[in-house]
GROMACS .gro file of C-alpha atoms in nm:
model
  286
    1MET     CA    1  -5.587   5.962   4.212
    2THR     CA    2  -5.645   5.617   4.071
    3ALA     CA    3  -5.446   5.465   3.788
    4GLY     CA    4  -5.393   5.119   3.643
    5SER     CA    5  -5.639   4.872   3.498
    6GLN     CA    6  -5.702   5.005   3.149
    7PRO     CA    7  -5.684   4.851   2.803
    8SER     CA    8  -5.356   4.907   2.626
    9HIS     CA    9  -5.337   5.282   2.576
   10ARG     CA   10  -5.257   5.375   2.216
   11PRO     CA   11  -5.162   5.740   2.196
   12ALA     CA   12  -5.301   5.951   1.912
   13GLY     CA   13  -5.050   6.030   1.640
   14PRO     CA   14  -4.701   5.879   1.617
   15ARG     CA   15  -4.627   5.634   1.895
   16PRO     CA   16  -4.335   5.728   2.124
   17LEU     CA   17  -4.015   5.534   2.064
   18ALA     CA   18  -3.931   5.236   2.283
   19SER     CA   19  -3.739   5.329   2.597
   20ALA     CA   20  -3.384   5.221   2.665
   21PRO     CA   21  -3.351   4.960   2.943
   22ARG     CA   22  -3.270   5.110   3.285
   23GLN     CA   23  -3.109   4.905   3.560
   24VAL     CA   24  -3.282   4.966   3.894
   25ASN     CA   25  -3.096   4.725   4.121
   26PRO     CA   26  -2.841   4.445   4.066
   27LEU     CA   27  -3.120   4.203   3.972
   28ALA     CA   28  -3.380   4.420   3.798
   29THR     CA   29  -3.390   4.624   3.477
   30VAL     CA   30  -3.700   4.810   3.360
   31VAL     CA   31  -3.808   4.872   2.999
   32LEU     CA   32  -4.080   5.138   2.994
   33ALA     CA   33  -4.356   5.073   2.742
   34PRO     CA   34  -4.453   5.368   2.518
   35ASN     CA   35  -4.816   5.368   2.634
   36PRO     CA   36  -4.843   5.674   2.861
   37GLY     CA   37  -5.183   5.796   2.972
   38PRO     CA   38  -5.400   5.896   3.266
   39MET     CA   39  -5.439   5.532   3.371
   40THR     CA   40  -5.088   5.410   3.288
   41LEU     CA   41  -4.882   5.708   3.412
   42GLU     CA   42  -4.556   5.718   3.212
   43GLY     CA   43  -4.638   5.374   3.069
   44THR     CA   44  -4.626   5.010   3.172
   45ASN     CA   45  -4.308   4.892   3.345
   46SER     CA   46  -4.180   4.569   3.189
   47TRP     CA   47  -3.934   4.417   3.433
   48VAL     CA   48  -3.634   4.210   3.319
   49LEU     CA   49  -3.477   4.007   3.601
   50ARG     CA   50  -3.145   3.823   3.618
   51ALA     CA   51  -2.852   3.782   3.855
   52PRO     CA   52  -2.510   3.912   3.747
   53GLY     CA   53  -2.324   3.661   3.533
   54HIS     CA   54  -2.638   3.484   3.405
   55ASP     CA   55  -2.733   3.490   3.039
   56GLY     CA   56  -3.108   3.417   3.058
   57CYS     CA   57  -3.368   3.647   3.209
   58VAL     CA   58  -3.723   3.647   3.344
   59VAL     CA   59  -3.968   3.908   3.213
   60ILE     CA   60  -4.253   4.036   3.429
   61ASP     CA   61  -4.540   4.198   3.232
   62PRO     CA   62  -4.442   4.240   2.864
   63GLY     CA   63  -4.695   4.523   2.840
   64PRO     CA   64  -4.876   4.625   2.520
   65ASP     CA   65  -4.827   4.453   2.185
   66TYR     CA   66  -4.590   4.713   2.043
   67PRO     CA   67  -4.318   4.551   1.828
   68GLU     CA   68  -4.056   4.815   1.919
   69HIS     CA   69  -4.114   4.764   2.290
   70LEU     CA   70  -4.109   4.384   2.269
   71ALA     CA   71  -3.792   4.395   2.059
   72ALA     CA   72  -3.629   4.612   2.326
   73ILE     CA   73  -3.720   4.355   2.590
   74ALA     CA   74  -3.595   4.064   2.379
   75ALA     CA   75  -3.267   4.247   2.318
   76VAL     CA   76  -3.196   4.241   2.692
   77GLY     CA   77  -3.250   3.862   2.686
   78PRO     CA   78  -3.234   3.582   2.607
   79VAL     CA   79  -3.579   3.558   2.767
   80THR     CA   80  -3.641   3.219   2.931
   81THR     CA   81  -3.966   3.284   3.122
   82ILE     CA   82  -4.251   3.536   3.100
   83LEU     CA   83  -4.469   3.600   3.407
   84LEU     CA   84  -4.782   3.814   3.442
   85THR     CA   85  -4.888   4.004   3.752
   86HIS     CA   86  -5.242   4.006   3.607
   87GLY     CA   87  -5.425   3.992   3.279
   88HIS     CA   88  -5.519   4.354   3.207
   89PRO     CA   89  -5.413   4.434   2.849
   90ASP     CA   90  -5.165   4.707   2.937
   91HIS     CA   91  -4.964   4.434   3.116
   92SER     CA   92  -5.042   4.119   2.917
   93GLU     CA   93  -5.128   4.213   2.559
   94GLY     CA   94  -4.772   4.167   2.433
   95ALA     CA   95  -4.715   3.830   2.603
   96ALA     CA   96  -4.819   3.615   2.306
   97ALA     CA   97  -4.599   3.811   2.065
   98LEU     CA   98  -4.302   3.796   2.304
   99HIS     CA   99  -4.363   3.422   2.339
  100GLU     CA  100  -4.348   3.389   1.959
  101LEU     CA  101  -4.038   3.606   1.944
  102THR     CA  102  -3.840   3.425   2.215
  103GLY     CA  103  -4.003   3.085   2.268
  104ALA     CA  104  -4.034   3.159   2.640
  105PRO     CA  105  -4.343   3.019   2.817
  106VAL     CA  106  -4.600   3.258   2.964
  107ARG     CA  107  -4.712   3.183   3.318
  108ALA     CA  108  -5.009   3.349   3.486
  109LEU     CA  109  -5.280   3.281   3.740
  110ASP     CA  110  -5.557   3.309   3.479
  111PRO     CA  111  -5.542   3.004   3.246
  112THR     CA  112  -5.650   3.216   2.948
  113HIS     CA  113  -5.315   3.396   2.954
  114ARG     CA  114  -5.088   3.091   2.983
  115LEU     CA  115  -4.876   2.978   2.689
  116GLY     CA  116  -4.664   2.665   2.680
  117SER     CA  117  -4.625   2.605   3.051
  118GLU     CA  118  -4.797   2.561   3.384
  119GLY     CA  119  -4.969   2.846   3.562
  120LEU     CA  120  -4.890   3.039   3.877
  121VAL     CA  121  -5.056   3.011   4.217
  122GLU     CA  122  -4.991   3.129   4.571
  123GLY     CA  123  -4.673   2.980   4.713
  124ASP     CA  124  -4.512   2.887   4.380
  125VAL     CA  125  -4.141   2.950   4.345
  126VAL     CA  126  -3.993   3.040   4.006
  127ALA     CA  127  -3.617   2.987   3.996
  128ALA     CA  128  -3.434   3.100   3.681
  129ALA     CA  129  -3.154   3.331   3.566
  130GLY     CA  130  -2.991   3.312   3.909
  131ILE     CA  131  -3.290   3.469   4.084
  132GLU     CA  132  -3.591   3.332   4.271
  133LEU     CA  133  -3.945   3.466   4.265
  134ARG     CA  134  -4.197   3.365   4.530
  135VAL     CA  135  -4.559   3.412   4.430
  136LEU     CA  136  -4.797   3.605   4.654
  137ALA     CA  137  -5.169   3.609   4.573
  138THR     CA  138  -5.272   3.975   4.606
  139PRO     CA  139  -5.622   3.999   4.455
  140GLY     CA  140  -5.836   4.310   4.471
  141HIS     CA  141  -5.725   4.535   4.187
  142SER     CA  142  -5.828   4.233   3.980
  143ALA     CA  143  -5.918   3.880   4.082
  144ASP     CA  144  -5.602   3.739   3.926
  145SER     CA  145  -5.350   3.989   4.065
  146LEU     CA  146  -5.020   3.845   4.186
  147SER     CA  147  -4.710   3.997   4.343
  148PHE     CA  148  -4.361   3.848   4.333
  149LEU     CA  149  -4.098   3.855   4.605
  150LEU     CA  150  -3.757   3.880   4.437
  151PHE     CA  151  -3.460   3.697   4.586
  152GLY     CA  152  -3.101   3.679   4.464
  153ASP     CA  153  -2.745   3.702   4.586
  154VAL     CA  154  -2.693   4.077   4.631
  155PRO     CA  155  -2.414   4.239   4.836
  156ASP     CA  156  -2.529   4.346   5.185
  157VAL     CA  157  -2.849   4.144   5.139
  158GLY     CA  158  -2.743   3.791   5.047
  159GLY     CA  159  -2.972   3.537   4.892
  160THR     CA  160  -3.193   3.457   5.190
  161GLU     CA  161  -3.380   3.789   5.221
  162PRO     CA  162  -3.602   3.945   4.952
  163VAL     CA  163  -3.448   4.223   4.746
  164ALA     CA  164  -3.776   4.376   4.629
  165VAL     CA  165  -4.142   4.299   4.561
  166LEU     CA  166  -4.301   4.335   4.217
  167THR     CA  167  -4.658   4.451   4.269
  168GLY     CA  168  -4.815   4.504   3.925
  169ASP     CA  169  -5.108   4.741   3.982
  170THR     CA  170  -5.164   4.646   4.346
  171ILE     CA  171  -4.921   4.922   4.450
  172LEU     CA  172  -4.817   5.186   4.198
  173GLY     CA  173  -4.511   5.406   4.199
  174ARG     CA  174  -4.727   5.718   4.219
  175GLY     CA  175  -5.085   5.780   4.322
  176THR     CA  176  -5.329   5.502   4.403
  177THR     CA  177  -5.486   5.226   4.197
  178VAL     CA  178  -5.839   5.146   4.091
  179VAL     CA  179  -6.032   4.850   4.229
  180ALA     CA  180  -6.163   4.725   3.896
  181HIS     CA  181  -6.516   4.622   3.998
  182PRO     CA  182  -6.673   4.370   3.952
  183ASP     CA  183  -6.361   4.160   3.891
  184GLY     CA  184  -6.180   4.353   4.161
  185ARG     CA  185  -6.321   4.347   4.513
  186LEU     CA  186  -6.238   4.592   4.789
  187ALA     CA  187  -6.241   4.334   5.069
  188ASP     CA  188  -5.981   4.130   4.879
  189TYR     CA  189  -5.777   4.441   4.806
  190LEU     CA  190  -5.766   4.548   5.170
  191ALA     CA  191  -5.653   4.199   5.270
  192SER     CA  192  -5.378   4.212   5.005
  193LEU     CA  193  -5.261   4.552   5.129
  194HIS     CA  194  -5.245   4.419   5.485
  195ARG     CA  195  -5.034   4.133   5.355
  196LEU     CA  196  -4.792   4.370   5.183
  197ALA     CA  197  -4.784   4.590   5.493
  198ASP     CA  198  -4.646   4.290   5.682
  199LEU     CA  199  -4.337   4.267   5.459
  200PRO     CA  200  -4.001   4.368   5.606
  201THR     CA  201  -3.937   4.740   5.649
  202GLY     CA  202  -3.726   4.887   5.370
  203LEU     CA  203  -3.820   4.630   5.105
  204GLY     CA  204  -3.831   4.809   4.771
  205VAL     CA  205  -4.132   4.809   4.537
  206LEU     CA  206  -4.099   4.749   4.163
  207PRO     CA  207  -4.447   4.858   4.044
  208GLY     CA  208  -4.637   4.808   3.722
  209HIS     CA  209  -4.653   5.184   3.660
  210GLY     CA  210  -4.457   5.477   3.794
  211PRO     CA  211  -4.121   5.497   3.970
  212GLU     CA  212  -3.985   5.233   4.204
  213LEU     CA  213  -4.050   5.287   4.576
  214ALA     CA  214  -3.820   5.243   4.875
  215ASP     CA  215  -4.053   5.071   5.123
  216ALA     CA  216  -4.342   4.831   5.051
  217ARG     CA  217  -4.462   4.843   5.411
  218ALA     CA  218  -4.489   5.224   5.405
  219ALA     CA  219  -4.661   5.222   5.066
  220ALA     CA  220  -4.917   4.960   5.170
  221THR     CA  221  -4.984   5.143   5.497
  222TYR     CA  222  -5.047   5.465   5.304
  223TYR     CA  223  -5.282   5.281   5.066
  224LEU     CA  224  -5.477   5.139   5.359
  225ALA     CA  225  -5.516   5.485   5.511
  226HIS     CA  226  -5.628   5.623   5.173
  227ARG     CA  227  -5.889   5.349   5.135
  228ALA     CA  228  -6.022   5.414   5.485
  229GLU     CA  229  -6.051   5.786   5.405
  230ARG     CA  230  -6.235   5.715   5.079
  231LEU     CA  231  -6.477   5.483   5.257
  232ASP     CA  232  -6.550   5.758   5.510
  233GLN     CA  233  -6.615   6.001   5.223
  234VAL     CA  234  -6.852   5.756   5.055
  235ARG     CA  235  -7.037   5.700   5.383
  236ALA     CA  236  -7.072   6.077   5.422
  237ALA     CA  237  -7.205   6.106   5.065
  238LEU     CA  238  -7.463   5.835   5.132
  239THR     CA  239  -7.569   6.002   5.455
  240ALA     CA  240  -7.606   6.338   5.279
  241ALA     CA  241  -7.817   6.175   5.007
  242GLY     CA  242  -8.026   5.980   5.257
  243VAL     CA  243  -7.966   5.647   5.083
  244GLY     CA  244  -7.797   5.320   5.163
  245PRO     CA  245  -7.518   5.157   4.963
  246ALA     CA  246  -7.764   4.932   4.779
  247GLN     CA  247  -7.972   5.227   4.654
  248ALA     CA  248  -7.693   5.477   4.583
  249SER     CA  249  -7.605   5.596   4.235
  250PRO     CA  250  -7.232   5.532   4.181
  251ARG     CA  251  -7.213   5.829   3.945
  252ALA     CA  252  -7.369   6.059   4.205
  253VAL     CA  253  -7.117   5.943   4.462
  254VAL     CA  254  -6.831   6.006   4.219
  255GLU     CA  255  -6.960   6.357   4.151
  256ARG     CA  256  -6.955   6.433   4.523
  257VAL     CA  257  -6.644   6.249   4.642
  258TYR     CA  258  -6.425   6.307   4.334
  259ALA     CA  259  -6.543   6.658   4.252
  260ASP     CA  260  -6.187   6.793   4.258
  261VAL     CA  261  -6.050   6.517   4.030
  262ASP     CA  262  -6.002   6.549   3.654
  263ARG     CA  263  -6.316   6.413   3.490
  264VAL     CA  264  -6.110   6.196   3.257
  265LEU     CA  265  -6.051   5.977   3.563
  266TRP     CA  266  -6.415   5.960   3.669
  267PRO     CA  267  -6.489   5.632   3.487
  268ALA     CA  268  -6.207   5.466   3.682
  269ALA     CA  269  -6.326   5.633   4.002
  270GLU     CA  270  -6.673   5.492   3.938
  271LEU     CA  271  -6.530   5.139   3.929
  272SER     CA  272  -6.374   5.198   4.270
  273VAL     CA  273  -6.698   5.353   4.402
  274ARG     CA  274  -6.892   5.047   4.287
  275ALA     CA  275  -6.643   4.832   4.477
  276GLN     CA  276  -6.680   5.055   4.783
  277LEU     CA  277  -7.059   5.037   4.773
  278GLU     CA  278  -7.041   4.659   4.745
  279TYR     CA  279  -6.804   4.653   5.043
  280LEU     CA  280  -7.038   4.873   5.250
  281ARG     CA  281  -7.334   4.648   5.165
  282ASP     CA  282  -7.136   4.350   5.297
  283HIS     CA  283  -6.983   4.542   5.592
  284PRO     CA  284  -7.260   4.767   5.731
  285TRP     CA  285  -7.161   5.057   5.950
  286THR     CA  286  -7.352   5.208   6.242
   0.00000   0.00000   0.00000
């Protein structure tokens, strides 16, 4: 079921302690934010990137503005650059505080999230801490969603082939993500998934939530099949109701298509249904 794209989740009661950094590959360490929830899975993955032997590091998605979490990230540093996959608060809320803590600029596609440096656009290359990140525009979950191809000198890979792709909420480590209508658009999301499905076989995924994955191509292909299945289910719901996508009640479609899903996720499902109905209005079926 869908996840991702929620405001910073603040658990009731005492907040969980900050997680210890965990090295995932020779270039990437993850610090898990203590913001677990239905939409954030175990929490937001804040990625700390550097090549062996380099002092500085690049941070992808500082996550929520939790001082313990940001201090844990800074302790892995020194942080020289902060990048955002997108501006949803569970990924970006802590960026300003981490900027104040470390002095590192914040770069993002959306100008409202930039601090002290230029932005990020398709085709940009960020070279720092002995690694290189190539920016891929992957809109759909949100209009400003980016992915980053990670390069660095790694045994058996070398520095000319990507080591992994950081996908934010475009591909999650478990389950599927919401298309956050109206900012997110399904047509854009499908195009982004096709783009990720064209990456080399066996390229790992470092997602914004959930565990890392072994193969971006396989994950994107699965997501595309899931989206096609959901569209078929929405079409069937419209046919059963005798209405077109322009007249349909998103809530009624959710109640039919997502009947077996925990109702706590229905508001997120409704965002995706709204995106699906918009897609079907623009792409009529016979």
